[in-house]
Coordinates of C-alpha atoms (C1' of nucleotides) in Angstrom, one line a residue:
Chain A
M1 CA -1.2 23.6 9.8
G2 CA -4.4 25.1 8.3
V3 CA -7.7 23.3 8.2
K4 CA -7.4 22.4 4.6
E5 CA -4.1 20.7 5.0
K6 CA -5.2 18.9 8.1
R7 CA -8.2 17.5 6.2
A8 CA -5.9 16.5 3.3
K9 CA -3.7 14.8 5.8
Y10 CA -6.5 12.8 7.4
R11 CA -7.7 11.9 3.9
E12 CA -4.2 10.7 3.1
E13 CA -4.1 8.6 6.3
F14 CA -7.4 7.1 5.6
R15 CA -6.4 6.3 2.1
Q16 CA -3.3 4.5 3.4
E17 CA -5.5 2.6 5.9
I18 CA -7.6 1.3 3.1
L19 CA -4.5 0.5 1.1
D20 CA -3.0 -1.6 4.0
A21 CA -6.2 -3.5 4.4
A22 CA -6.5 -4.0 0.7
R23 CA -2.9 -5.4 0.4
E24 CA -3.6 -7.9 3.1
L25 CA -6.8 -9.0 1.5
F26 CA -5.4 -9.1 -2.0
I27 CA -2.5 -11.3 -0.8
N28 CA -4.5 -13.6 1.4
E29 CA -7.4 -14.1 -1.0
G30 CA -5.9 -13.5 -4.4
Y31 CA -7.2 -11.1 -7.0
E32 CA -10.1 -13.3 -7.9
N33 CA -11.5 -13.7 -4.4
F34 CA -10.7 -10.2 -3.3
S35 CA -13.9 -8.1 -3.3
M36 CA -14.7 -4.5 -2.5
R37 CA -17.4 -5.7 -0.2
K38 CA -15.0 -7.8 1.8
L39 CA -12.5 -4.9 2.0
A40 CA -15.3 -2.6 3.1
E41 CA -16.2 -5.0 5.9
K42 CA -12.6 -5.2 6.9
I43 CA -12.2 -1.5 7.3
G44 CA -15.7 -1.0 8.8
Y45 CA -17.1 1.2 6.0
S46 CA -19.6 0.6 3.2
A47 CA -18.2 -0.6 -0.1
T48 CA -19.0 2.6 -2.0
T49 CA -16.9 4.7 0.4
I50 CA -13.8 3.1 -1.0
Y51 CA -14.7 4.7 -4.3
L52 CA -14.1 8.1 -2.8
Y53 CA -10.4 7.2 -2.4
F54 CA -9.7 4.9 -5.2
K55 CA -11.1 4.9 -8.7
N56 CA -11.9 1.2 -8.7
K57 CA -10.5 -2.3 -7.8
D58 CA -7.6 -2.0 -10.3
D59 CA -6.7 1.4 -9.0
L60 CA -6.1 -0.2 -5.6
L61 CA -3.9 -2.8 -7.2
L62 CA -2.0 -0.1 -9.0
A63 CA -1.3 1.6 -5.7
I64 CA 0.0 -1.6 -4.2
C65 CA 2.2 -2.2 -7.2
E66 CA 3.7 1.2 -6.9
E67 CA 4.4 0.6 -3.2
F68 CA 6.2 -2.6 -4.1
F69 CA 8.3 -1.1 -7.0
G70 CA 9.2 1.8 -4.8
K71 CA 10.8 -0.5 -2.3
F72 CA 12.2 -2.8 -5.0
S73 CA 14.0 -0.1 -6.9
A74 CA 15.4 1.3 -3.6
R75 CA 16.7 -2.2 -2.8
L76 CA 18.3 -2.5 -6.2
N77 CA 20.0 0.9 -5.8
H78 CA 21.3 -0.3 -2.4
I79 CA 22.7 -3.5 -3.8
R80 CA 24.4 -1.5 -6.6
T81 CA 26.1 0.9 -4.2
V82 CA 27.3 -1.8 -1.8
S83 CA 28.5 -4.5 -4.2
R84 CA 31.6 -3.9 -6.3
D85 CA 31.8 -6.7 -8.9
P86 CA 29.3 -5.9 -11.7
V87 CA 28.3 -9.5 -12.3
E88 CA 28.0 -10.2 -8.6
T89 CA 25.7 -7.2 -8.4
L90 CA 23.6 -8.5 -11.2
R91 CA 23.4 -11.9 -9.6
Q92 CA 22.3 -10.5 -6.4
A93 CA 19.7 -8.3 -8.0
F94 CA 18.3 -11.3 -9.9
L95 CA 18.3 -13.4 -6.9
Y96 CA 16.6 -10.8 -4.8
L97 CA 13.7 -10.8 -7.3
M98 CA 13.5 -14.6 -7.5
D99 CA 13.8 -15.1 -3.7
F100 CA 10.9 -12.7 -3.2
G101 CA 8.9 -14.8 -5.5
L102 CA 9.8 -18.0 -3.8
K103 CA 9.0 -16.6 -0.4
K104 CA 5.8 -14.8 -1.3
P105 CA 4.5 -16.4 -4.5
Y106 CA 1.0 -14.9 -4.1
Q107 CA 2.3 -11.4 -3.7
Y108 CA 4.6 -11.9 -6.6
K109 CA 1.6 -13.2 -8.7
L110 CA -0.5 -10.2 -7.6
I111 CA 2.1 -7.7 -8.8
F112 CA 3.4 -9.4 -11.9
F113 CA 0.8 -11.7 -13.3
T114 CA -2.6 -10.3 -12.6
K115 CA -3.3 -7.3 -14.7
S116 CA -1.5 -4.9 -16.9
V117 CA -2.2 -2.1 -14.4
Y118 CA 0.3 0.2 -16.1
G119 CA -1.6 0.3 -19.3
S120 CA 0.2 0.3 -22.7
R121 CA 3.9 0.8 -23.1
E122 CA 3.3 4.4 -24.3
E123 CA 1.4 5.2 -21.2
L124 CA 4.1 3.6 -19.0
V125 CA 6.9 5.5 -20.7
K126 CA 5.0 8.8 -20.5
T127 CA 3.9 8.8 -16.9
E128 CA 6.6 8.3 -14.4
S129 CA 6.2 5.4 -12.1
M130 CA 8.2 3.3 -9.7
A131 CA 7.8 0.4 -12.0
R132 CA 9.7 2.2 -14.7
A133 CA 12.3 3.4 -12.2
T134 CA 12.9 -0.2 -11.2
F135 CA 13.4 -1.2 -14.8
I136 CA 15.9 1.6 -15.3
V137 CA 18.0 0.6 -12.3
F138 CA 18.0 -3.0 -13.4
K139 CA 19.1 -2.0 -16.9
E140 CA 22.0 0.1 -15.4
I141 CA 23.2 -2.9 -13.4
V142 CA 23.3 -4.9 -16.6
Q143 CA 25.0 -2.1 -18.5
D144 CA 27.7 -2.0 -15.9
C145 CA 28.4 -5.7 -16.7
I146 CA 28.6 -5.0 -20.4
D147 CA 30.8 -1.9 -19.9
A148 CA 33.1 -4.0 -17.7
G149 CA 33.3 -6.5 -20.6
Q150 CA 32.1 -9.3 -18.4
I151 CA 29.1 -10.4 -20.4
K152 CA 28.2 -10.6 -24.0
H153 CA 27.7 -7.3 -25.8
M154 CA 24.0 -7.0 -26.5
E155 CA 21.1 -4.6 -25.8
A156 CA 20.9 -4.3 -22.0
A157 CA 17.1 -4.2 -22.1
V158 CA 17.0 -7.6 -23.8
I159 CA 19.2 -9.1 -21.0
V160 CA 16.9 -7.5 -18.4
D161 CA 13.9 -9.0 -20.1
I162 CA 15.6 -12.5 -20.1
L163 CA 16.5 -12.4 -16.4
V164 CA 13.1 -11.0 -15.3
A165 CA 11.3 -13.5 -17.5
A166 CA 13.4 -16.3 -16.0
S167 CA 12.3 -15.3 -12.5
H168 CA 8.7 -15.0 -13.6
G169 CA 8.9 -18.4 -15.1
V170 CA 10.1 -20.2 -12.0
I171 CA 7.4 -18.5 -10.0
T172 CA 4.6 -19.3 -12.4
K173 CA 5.7 -23.0 -12.5
N174 CA 5.6 -22.9 -8.7
L175 CA 2.2 -21.4 -8.7
Y176 CA 0.4 -23.3 -11.5
C177 CA 2.2 -26.5 -12.4
A178 CA 0.9 -29.5 -10.5
N179 CA 4.0 -31.4 -11.6
F180 CA 6.4 -28.9 -10.1
L181 CA 8.0 -30.2 -6.9
K182 CA 8.0 -27.4 -4.4
E183 CA 11.0 -28.9 -2.6
R184 CA 12.9 -28.5 -5.8
S185 CA 12.0 -24.9 -6.5
G186 CA 15.1 -23.6 -4.6
I187 CA 17.4 -25.8 -6.7
V188 CA 15.6 -24.8 -9.9
A189 CA 15.9 -21.1 -9.1
R190 CA 19.6 -21.3 -8.2
T191 CA 20.4 -23.5 -11.3
M192 CA 18.5 -21.1 -13.5
V193 CA 20.6 -18.2 -12.2
D194 CA 23.8 -20.1 -12.7
V195 CA 23.0 -21.4 -16.1
L196 CA 21.8 -18.0 -17.4
L197 CA 24.8 -16.0 -16.1
R198 CA 27.1 -18.7 -17.4
G199 CA 25.4 -18.6 -20.8
L200 CA 25.7 -14.8 -20.8
Q201 CA 29.3 -14.6 -20.0
K202 CA 31.8 -14.1 -22.8
Chain B
M1 CA -25.4 -49.9 -33.4
G2 CA -27.9 -50.3 -30.5
V3 CA -30.0 -47.5 -29.2
K4 CA -27.9 -47.2 -26.1
E5 CA -24.7 -46.7 -28.0
K6 CA -26.3 -44.3 -30.4
R7 CA -27.5 -42.2 -27.6
A8 CA -24.1 -42.3 -26.0
K9 CA -22.6 -41.2 -29.3
Y10 CA -24.9 -38.2 -29.7
R11 CA -24.1 -37.3 -26.1
E12 CA -20.4 -37.4 -27.0
E13 CA -21.0 -35.3 -30.1
F14 CA -22.9 -32.7 -28.2
R15 CA -20.2 -32.6 -25.5
Q16 CA -17.6 -32.0 -28.1
E17 CA -19.8 -29.2 -29.6
I18 CA -19.9 -27.5 -26.3
L19 CA -16.2 -27.9 -25.9
D20 CA -15.4 -26.4 -29.2
A21 CA -17.6 -23.4 -28.5
A22 CA -16.0 -23.1 -25.0
R23 CA -12.5 -23.2 -26.4
E24 CA -13.3 -20.3 -28.8
L25 CA -14.9 -18.3 -26.0
F26 CA -12.2 -19.0 -23.5
I27 CA -9.5 -17.9 -26.0
N28 CA -11.3 -14.8 -27.3
E29 CA -12.6 -13.5 -23.9
G30 CA -10.1 -14.9 -21.5
Y31 CA -10.9 -16.9 -18.4
E32 CA -12.2 -13.9 -16.5
N33 CA -14.7 -12.7 -19.2
F34 CA -15.7 -16.2 -20.2
S35 CA -19.1 -17.0 -18.7
M36 CA -21.4 -20.0 -18.7
R37 CA -24.2 -17.8 -19.7
K38 CA -22.3 -16.5 -22.8
L39 CA -21.3 -20.0 -23.7
A40 CA -25.0 -21.1 -23.3
E41 CA -26.1 -18.3 -25.7
K42 CA -23.4 -19.3 -28.2
I43 CA -24.6 -22.9 -28.4
G44 CA -28.3 -22.0 -28.2
Y45 CA -29.0 -23.7 -24.9
S46 CA -29.7 -22.6 -21.4
A47 CA -26.7 -22.2 -19.0
T48 CA -27.7 -25.0 -16.8
T49 CA -27.8 -27.5 -19.7
I50 CA -24.0 -27.3 -19.8
Y51 CA -23.9 -28.8 -16.3
L52 CA -25.3 -32.0 -17.7
Y53 CA -22.1 -32.5 -19.7
F54 CA -19.5 -30.7 -17.6
K55 CA -19.2 -30.5 -13.8
N56 CA -18.5 -26.8 -13.9
K57 CA -16.5 -24.0 -15.5
D58 CA -13.1 -25.5 -14.5
D59 CA -14.1 -28.9 -15.8
L60 CA -14.5 -27.3 -19.2
L61 CA -11.0 -25.8 -18.9
L62 CA -9.6 -29.1 -17.8
A63 CA -11.0 -30.8 -21.0
I64 CA -9.4 -28.0 -23.1
C65 CA -6.1 -28.5 -21.4
E66 CA -6.2 -32.2 -22.0
E67 CA -6.9 -31.6 -25.7
F68 CA -3.9 -29.3 -25.9
F69 CA -1.5 -31.6 -24.0
G70 CA -2.6 -34.5 -26.2
K71 CA -1.5 -32.7 -29.4
F72 CA 1.6 -31.3 -27.7
S73 CA 2.9 -34.6 -26.5
A74 CA 2.3 -36.1 -29.9
R75 CA 4.2 -33.3 -31.4
L76 CA 7.1 -33.8 -29.1
N77 CA 7.2 -37.5 -29.9
H78 CA 7.3 -36.7 -33.6
I79 CA 10.2 -34.3 -33.1
R80 CA 12.0 -36.9 -31.1
T81 CA 11.6 -39.6 -33.8
V82 CA 12.5 -37.3 -36.7
S83 CA 15.5 -35.4 -35.3
R84 CA 18.8 -37.2 -34.6
D85 CA 21.0 -34.9 -32.6
P86 CA 19.8 -34.9 -29.0
V87 CA 20.5 -31.3 -28.2
E88 CA 18.9 -30.2 -31.5
T89 CA 15.9 -32.2 -30.6
L90 CA 15.8 -30.5 -27.2
R91 CA 16.2 -27.1 -28.8
Q92 CA 13.3 -27.8 -31.2
A93 CA 11.0 -29.1 -28.4
F94 CA 11.8 -26.0 -26.4
L95 CA 11.2 -23.6 -29.3
Y96 CA 8.0 -25.4 -30.2
L97 CA 6.6 -24.5 -26.8
M98 CA 7.8 -21.0 -26.8
D99 CA 6.7 -20.3 -30.4
F100 CA 3.2 -21.5 -29.5
G101 CA 3.2 -19.0 -26.7
L102 CA 4.4 -16.2 -28.9
K103 CA 1.9 -16.9 -31.5
K104 CA -1.1 -17.6 -29.2
P105 CA -0.3 -15.9 -25.9
Y106 CA -3.9 -16.0 -24.7
Q107 CA -4.3 -19.7 -25.4
Y108 CA -0.9 -20.3 -23.7
K109 CA -2.1 -18.2 -20.7
L110 CA -5.3 -20.1 -20.5
I111 CA -3.6 -23.5 -20.4
F112 CA -0.6 -22.6 -18.2
F113 CA -1.3 -19.6 -16.0
T114 CA -5.0 -19.8 -15.2
K115 CA -5.8 -22.4 -12.7
S116 CA -4.2 -25.5 -11.3
V117 CA -6.8 -27.6 -13.0
Y118 CA -4.8 -30.8 -12.4
G119 CA -5.1 -30.4 -8.6
S120 CA -2.2 -31.4 -6.4
R121 CA 0.9 -33.2 -7.5
E122 CA -0.3 -36.4 -5.8
E123 CA -3.5 -36.3 -7.8
L124 CA -1.6 -35.6 -11.0
V125 CA 0.8 -38.5 -10.6
K126 CA -2.0 -40.8 -9.6
T127 CA -4.5 -40.2 -12.5
E128 CA -3.1 -40.5 -15.9
S129 CA -3.3 -37.4 -18.0
M130 CA -2.0 -35.9 -21.3
A131 CA -0.3 -33.3 -19.2
R132 CA 1.7 -35.9 -17.4
A133 CA 2.5 -37.7 -20.7
T134 CA 3.8 -34.5 -22.1
F135 CA 6.1 -33.9 -19.1
I136 CA 7.5 -37.5 -19.5
V137 CA 8.4 -37.1 -23.1
F138 CA 10.0 -33.8 -22.4
K139 CA 12.1 -35.4 -19.7
E140 CA 13.1 -38.3 -22.0
I141 CA 14.4 -35.8 -24.6
V142 CA 16.5 -34.1 -21.9
Q143 CA 17.7 -37.5 -20.7
D144 CA 18.9 -38.4 -24.2
C145 CA 21.1 -35.3 -24.1
I146 CA 22.5 -36.3 -20.7
D147 CA 23.1 -39.9 -21.8
A148 CA 24.9 -38.6 -24.9
G149 CA 27.1 -36.6 -22.6
Q150 CA 26.2 -33.3 -24.3
I151 CA 24.8 -31.4 -21.4
K152 CA 25.7 -31.2 -17.7
H153 CA 24.9 -34.2 -15.6
M154 CA 21.9 -33.3 -13.4
E155 CA 18.4 -34.4 -12.7
A156 CA 16.5 -34.3 -16.0
A157 CA 13.4 -33.1 -14.3
V158 CA 15.2 -30.0 -13.0
I159 CA 16.3 -29.1 -16.6
V160 CA 12.8 -29.6 -17.9
D161 CA 11.6 -27.3 -15.1
I162 CA 14.1 -24.7 -16.1
L163 CA 13.3 -24.8 -19.8
V164 CA 9.6 -24.8 -19.4
A165 CA 9.9 -22.0 -16.8
A166 CA 11.9 -20.0 -19.2
S167 CA 9.2 -20.3 -21.8
H168 CA 6.5 -19.4 -19.3
G169 CA 8.5 -16.3 -18.3
V170 CA 8.9 -14.9 -21.8
I171 CA 5.2 -15.3 -22.4
T172 CA 4.2 -13.8 -19.0
K173 CA 6.4 -10.8 -19.7
N174 CA 4.7 -10.5 -23.1
L175 CA 1.3 -10.7 -21.6
Y176 CA 1.6 -8.6 -18.5
C177 CA 4.6 -6.3 -18.6
A178 CA 3.8 -2.9 -20.1
N179 CA 7.5 -2.3 -20.5
F180 CA 8.1 -5.3 -22.7
L181 CA 8.5 -4.4 -26.3
K182 CA 6.4 -6.8 -28.4
E183 CA 8.7 -6.4 -31.4
R184 CA 11.6 -7.6 -29.2
S185 CA 9.8 -10.8 -28.0
G186 CA 11.2 -12.9 -30.8
I187 CA 14.7 -11.8 -30.1
V188 CA 14.2 -12.3 -26.3
A189 CA 12.9 -15.8 -26.9
R190 CA 15.7 -16.9 -29.2
T191 CA 18.3 -15.4 -27.0
M192 CA 16.8 -17.1 -24.0
V193 CA 17.1 -20.5 -25.8
D194 CA 20.6 -19.9 -26.9
V195 CA 21.8 -18.6 -23.5
L196 CA 20.2 -21.5 -21.7
L197 CA 21.4 -24.3 -23.9
R198 CA 24.9 -22.7 -23.9
G199 CA 24.8 -22.5 -20.2
L200 CA 23.7 -26.1 -19.9
Q201 CA 26.3 -27.5 -22.2
K202 CA 29.4 -29.0 -20.6
Chain C
dA1 C1' -51.1 -48.3 -27.7
dA2 C1' -51.1 -46.6 -23.3
dT3 C1' -48.6 -46.1 -19.2
dT4 C1' -44.7 -45.8 -16.5
dT5 C1' -39.9 -44.6 -16.1
dT6 C1' -35.8 -42.3 -17.6
dT7 C1' -33.5 -38.6 -19.6
dA8 C1' -32.8 -33.8 -21.2
dA9 C1' -33.8 -29.2 -20.9
dA10 C1' -35.5 -24.9 -19.1
dT11 C1' -37.0 -21.8 -15.4
dT12 C1' -36.4 -20.0 -11.1
dA13 C1' -33.7 -18.8 -7.4
dC14 C1' -29.6 -17.9 -4.1
dG15 C1' -25.8 -15.4 -2.9
dC16 C1' -22.1 -13.3 -4.7
dC17 C1' -19.7 -9.5 -7.6
dG18 C1' -18.1 -4.3 -9.4
dT19 C1' -19.9 -0.1 -9.8
dT20 C1' -23.4 4.0 -10.4
dA21 C1' -27.1 6.9 -8.8
dA22 C1' -29.6 8.9 -5.4
dT23 C1' -29.8 10.2 -0.7
dA24 C1' -28.7 11.2 4.0
dA25 C1' -25.4 12.9 7.5
dT26 C1' -21.7 15.7 8.7
dA27 C1' -18.4 19.4 8.5
dT28 C1' -17.0 24.0 6.7
dT29 C1' -17.8 28.5 5.2
dC30 C1' -20.2 32.7 5.1
Chain D
dG1 C1' -27.7 30.0 11.7
dA2 C1' -28.1 29.3 6.7
dA3 C1' -25.8 27.8 2.6
dT4 C1' -22.4 25.0 0.7
dA5 C1' -19.2 21.4 0.3
dT6 C1' -17.7 16.9 1.8
dT7 C1' -18.2 12.2 3.3
dA8 C1' -20.8 8.3 3.9
dT9 C1' -24.7 5.2 3.3
dT10 C1' -28.5 2.9 1.0
dA11 C1' -30.6 1.2 -3.0
dA12 C1' -30.2 -0.5 -7.4
dC13 C1' -28.4 -2.4 -12.1
dG14 C1' -26.7 -6.0 -14.6
dG15 C1' -23.6 -9.4 -14.3
dC16 C1' -21.7 -14.0 -12.4
dG17 C1' -21.5 -19.6 -10.9
dT18 C1' -24.4 -23.0 -9.8
dA19 C1' -28.1 -25.7 -7.1
dA20 C1' -33.0 -26.9 -6.8
dT21 C1' -37.2 -27.4 -9.0
dT22 C1' -40.1 -28.0 -12.8
dT23 C1' -41.4 -29.0 -17.5
dA24 C1' -40.9 -31.5 -21.8
dA25 C1' -39.4 -35.2 -24.5
dA26 C1' -37.9 -39.8 -25.3
dA27 C1' -37.5 -44.7 -24.1
dA28 C1' -38.9 -48.8 -21.8
dT29 C1' -42.3 -51.6 -20.1
dT30 C1' -46.7 -53.4 -19.8

DNA sequence: AATTTTTAAATTACGCCGTTAATAATATTC
DNA sequence: GAATATTATTAACGGCGTAATTTAAAAATT
């Protein structure tokens, strides 16, 4: 390995080190209370050094989102290959998203409700991203159900939107609504899934 | 009117003036970009003067939320007295919430996804608030449907949670998801309502 | 009416923040 | 070993929420 490559590798390693610390800080403190200065202290460098590896605070967040969507789309692909019944696959995919949110609400919030890190829709569609890949797998899972004639015939993307929105909603209520009983969130989530899939079936 | 009352009245008027300016600023700039200093400039006073009328930034937000929930619960009560069919009443209540979100997403975000201004559940239940009043009316509307035997028999609060969560979800997708087609948000909202009510019916 | 007391407002200040510009230290290349 | 490129630091700008202090105005008391 040449010197150039070696340096590039160390650079990559350091970048990842920053990213790991950033993820932890983002999740523990939330986007608001995260700060470049705290992150700098955590990694033992000055705040401005971070800017040599990431454009800015939101660029850090984008990298974290891409990490997440990478794992998420892989998981969806796995579910799809293992499970046989289309509707059961869809249910599992849906539940996987919602369970993640119930288990790690602050991480879920960070990824889904913090900033539009992917820019406009045009930008998202143009540049390839793990976020887009995830959406596409999800849509395929829905399309399988439609093709099997098991759910109502409508645009797959609309159904994906509805299911993801439902998950988002349960988690936002969990996060923000004082009146929402945490002990009931499991019930609400499962009922939501049942009611939606029931309503979608022919 | 005595001098004391007069002064109290002027105080109340000024407080409302600040609140009106704050609402506008909060909605136009979002919670992040709202600042006490900007608000101060807008009303032509120094930043610290605001602290004579509101405890802090979040106290301003709480006042704005209470204003909203006051109008919202009144609207729900109105719908309830006008409409006759229980499920139709529920559908209208649900749609009213979601349409508000589609029309004014930033205001919706401000009220529902910004901070837990009402503190913990214990605090919410203890102190009376318009937010709690709204929840109670919503629950009564659902209970009417259950009592009429038109939807599945389950805890009314769970159904309220599901419906409100569904609305929240559609709006969050609208706000944060780059992949979400704005032109489709109307369709997604209406389909969500239909699918949920269909799934909830016996 | 003059003086004391209360109230309202502004100024100053503290410790944060994201980020840029300028500078120093280190490594690489010639 | 000198010149160049890279990496890191320090200093600084303009912003933030808000507490403490100080000034100005109004009201109450004498």
